[in-house]
Short mmCIF file of C-alpha atoms in Angstrom, two decimals:
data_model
loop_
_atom_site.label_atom_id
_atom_site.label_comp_id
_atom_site.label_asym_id
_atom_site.label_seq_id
_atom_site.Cartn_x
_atom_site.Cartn_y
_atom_site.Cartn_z
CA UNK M 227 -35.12 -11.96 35.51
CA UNK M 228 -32.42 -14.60 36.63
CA UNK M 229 -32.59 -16.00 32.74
CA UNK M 230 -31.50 -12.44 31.54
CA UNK M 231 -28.64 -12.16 33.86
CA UNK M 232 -27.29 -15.23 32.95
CA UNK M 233 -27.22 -14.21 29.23
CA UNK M 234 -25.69 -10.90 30.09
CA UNK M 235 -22.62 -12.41 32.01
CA UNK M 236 -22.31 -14.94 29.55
CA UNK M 237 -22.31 -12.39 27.20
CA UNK M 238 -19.70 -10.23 28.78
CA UNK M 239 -17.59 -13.51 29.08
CA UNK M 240 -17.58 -13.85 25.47
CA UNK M 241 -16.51 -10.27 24.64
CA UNK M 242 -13.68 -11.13 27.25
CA UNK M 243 -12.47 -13.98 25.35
CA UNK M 244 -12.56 -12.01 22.35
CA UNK M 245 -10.60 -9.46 23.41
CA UNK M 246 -7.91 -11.56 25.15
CA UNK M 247 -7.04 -13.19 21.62
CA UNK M 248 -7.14 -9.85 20.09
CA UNK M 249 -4.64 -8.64 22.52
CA UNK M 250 -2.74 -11.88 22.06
CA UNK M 251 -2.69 -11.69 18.43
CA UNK M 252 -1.28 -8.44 18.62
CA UNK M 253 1.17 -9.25 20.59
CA UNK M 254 2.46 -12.16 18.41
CA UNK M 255 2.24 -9.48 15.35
CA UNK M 256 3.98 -7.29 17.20
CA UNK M 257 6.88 -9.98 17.99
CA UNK M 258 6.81 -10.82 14.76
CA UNK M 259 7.45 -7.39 13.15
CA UNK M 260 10.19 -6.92 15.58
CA UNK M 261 12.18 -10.26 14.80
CA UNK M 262 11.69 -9.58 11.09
CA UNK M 263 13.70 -6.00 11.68
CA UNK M 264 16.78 -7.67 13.67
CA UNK M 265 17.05 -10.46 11.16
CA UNK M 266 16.81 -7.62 8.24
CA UNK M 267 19.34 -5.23 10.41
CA UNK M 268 21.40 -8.27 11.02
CA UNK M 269 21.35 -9.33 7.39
CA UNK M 270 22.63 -5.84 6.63
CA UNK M 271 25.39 -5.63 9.15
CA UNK M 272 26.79 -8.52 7.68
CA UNK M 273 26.68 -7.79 4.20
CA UNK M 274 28.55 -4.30 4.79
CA UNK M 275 30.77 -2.23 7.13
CA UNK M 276 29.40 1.45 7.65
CA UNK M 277 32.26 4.13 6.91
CA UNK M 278 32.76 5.87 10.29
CA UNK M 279 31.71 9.69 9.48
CA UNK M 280 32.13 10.77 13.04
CA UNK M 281 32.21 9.66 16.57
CA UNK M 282 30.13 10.61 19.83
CA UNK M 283 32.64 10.95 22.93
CA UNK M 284 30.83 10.82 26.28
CA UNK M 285 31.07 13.63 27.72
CA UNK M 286 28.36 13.05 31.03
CA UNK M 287 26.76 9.68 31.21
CA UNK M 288 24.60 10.53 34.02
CA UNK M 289 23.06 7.39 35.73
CA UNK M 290 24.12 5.20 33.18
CA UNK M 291 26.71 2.34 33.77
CA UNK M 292 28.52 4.11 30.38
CA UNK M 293 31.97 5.60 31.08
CA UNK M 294 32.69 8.67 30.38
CA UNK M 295 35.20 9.08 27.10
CA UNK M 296 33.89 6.38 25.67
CA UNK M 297 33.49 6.52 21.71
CA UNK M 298 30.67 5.49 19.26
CA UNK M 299 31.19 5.46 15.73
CA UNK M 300 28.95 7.30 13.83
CA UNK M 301 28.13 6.04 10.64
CA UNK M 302 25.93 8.56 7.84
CA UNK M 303 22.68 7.48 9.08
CA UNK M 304 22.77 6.58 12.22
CA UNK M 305 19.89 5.38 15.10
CA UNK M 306 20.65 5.46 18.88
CA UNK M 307 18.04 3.45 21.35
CA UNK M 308 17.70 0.44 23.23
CA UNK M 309 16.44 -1.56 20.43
CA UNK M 310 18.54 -4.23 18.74
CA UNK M 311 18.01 -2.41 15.13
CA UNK M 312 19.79 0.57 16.29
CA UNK M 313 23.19 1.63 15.26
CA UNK M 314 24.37 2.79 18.84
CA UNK M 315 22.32 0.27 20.96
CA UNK M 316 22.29 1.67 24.70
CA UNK M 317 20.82 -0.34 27.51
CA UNK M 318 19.94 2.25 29.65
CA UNK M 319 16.21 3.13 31.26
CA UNK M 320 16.24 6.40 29.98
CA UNK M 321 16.83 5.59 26.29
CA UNK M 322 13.79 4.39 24.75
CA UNK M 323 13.63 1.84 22.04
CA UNK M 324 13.89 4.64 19.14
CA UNK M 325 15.26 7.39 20.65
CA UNK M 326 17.55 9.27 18.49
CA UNK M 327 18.56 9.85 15.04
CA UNK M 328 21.35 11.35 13.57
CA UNK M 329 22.41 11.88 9.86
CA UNK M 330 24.99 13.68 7.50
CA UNK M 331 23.82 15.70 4.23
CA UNK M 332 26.40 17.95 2.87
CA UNK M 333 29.31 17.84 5.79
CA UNK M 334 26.86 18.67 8.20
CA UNK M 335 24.58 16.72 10.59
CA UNK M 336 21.14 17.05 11.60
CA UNK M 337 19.59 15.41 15.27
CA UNK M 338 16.46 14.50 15.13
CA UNK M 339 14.39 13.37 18.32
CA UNK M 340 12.44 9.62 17.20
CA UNK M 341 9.38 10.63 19.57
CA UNK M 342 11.75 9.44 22.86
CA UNK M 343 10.46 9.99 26.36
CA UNK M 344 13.51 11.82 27.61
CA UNK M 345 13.88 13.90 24.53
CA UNK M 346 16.99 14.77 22.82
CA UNK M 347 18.58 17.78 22.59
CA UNK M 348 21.35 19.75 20.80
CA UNK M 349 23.53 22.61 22.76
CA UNK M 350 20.10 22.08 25.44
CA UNK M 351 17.95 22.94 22.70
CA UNK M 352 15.16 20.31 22.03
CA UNK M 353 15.67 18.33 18.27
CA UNK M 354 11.81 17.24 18.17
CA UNK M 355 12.41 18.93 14.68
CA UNK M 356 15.67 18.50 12.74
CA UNK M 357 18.61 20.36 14.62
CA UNK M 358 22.28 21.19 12.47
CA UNK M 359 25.10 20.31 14.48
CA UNK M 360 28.45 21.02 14.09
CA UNK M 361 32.22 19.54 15.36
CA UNK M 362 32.22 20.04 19.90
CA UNK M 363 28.09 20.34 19.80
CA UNK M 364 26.98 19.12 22.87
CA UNK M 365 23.89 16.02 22.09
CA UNK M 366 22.01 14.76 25.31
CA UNK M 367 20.17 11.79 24.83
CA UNK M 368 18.44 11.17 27.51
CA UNK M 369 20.61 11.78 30.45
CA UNK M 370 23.75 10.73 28.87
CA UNK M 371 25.57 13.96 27.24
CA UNK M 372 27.97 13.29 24.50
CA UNK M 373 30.45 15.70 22.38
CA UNK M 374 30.19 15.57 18.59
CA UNK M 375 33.67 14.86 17.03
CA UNK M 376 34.97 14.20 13.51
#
């Protein structure tokens, strides 16, 4: 009996290790993937200066450290998050890495919720699907509210 015991915990010791460098390795992929997309966004950014289409005035920044009136360009496509691939990088707790996306197709532009936490919405209505907005719509990322302006 003590012999089969033995096996079993070594056994489950194994399976222990194995999963540890699983977890590991995923982790390094994960970093990996990451650094590729700020090198790429960064090798972009350099190469080329988005037109401004629009900016996002805050209107509420609720328990962020963001004034209110400040400005963000907004270029055709662009990404709001935390993340350092985003156009309008936030550092706030209640903007997740992908949070937001916003883009203009024929003068008008569409918000799109990128699977957030917090949700985004247009005029309080939620953009988990595509949302038109136009010129003084009302886009709450998060907590932080902001006014779309031309």
């Amino acid at each position: 009996m003590p012999l089969q015991i033995d096996s079993f915990l070594f056994i489950l010791r194994l399976l222990l290790v194995v999963l540890l460098y699983l977890f590991l390795m995923q982790v390094v992929i994960a970093i990996t993937r990451d650094l590729r997309k700020t090198t790429a966004a960064s090798a972009d950014a350099g190469n080329r200066a988005p037109q401004t289409q629009g900016h996002l005035v805050v209107v509420d920044s609720g328990p962020s450290n963001i004034l209110p009136g400040t400005r963000f360009a907004l270029a055709s496509q662009t990404n709001i998050g935390r993340g350092p691939t985003n156009t309008i990088q936030i550092t706030d707790n209640f903007i997740s890495a992908e949070h937001t996306r916003l883009w203009l197709r024929n003068g008008t532009w569409y918000v799109q919720d990128a699977g957030s936490v917090n949700g985004t919405y247009v005029n309080n209505q939620p953009a988990r699907e595509a949302l038109p907005a136009r010129n003084g719509d009302i886009i709450r990322v998060g907590y932080i509210q902001f006014k779309l302006t031309q």
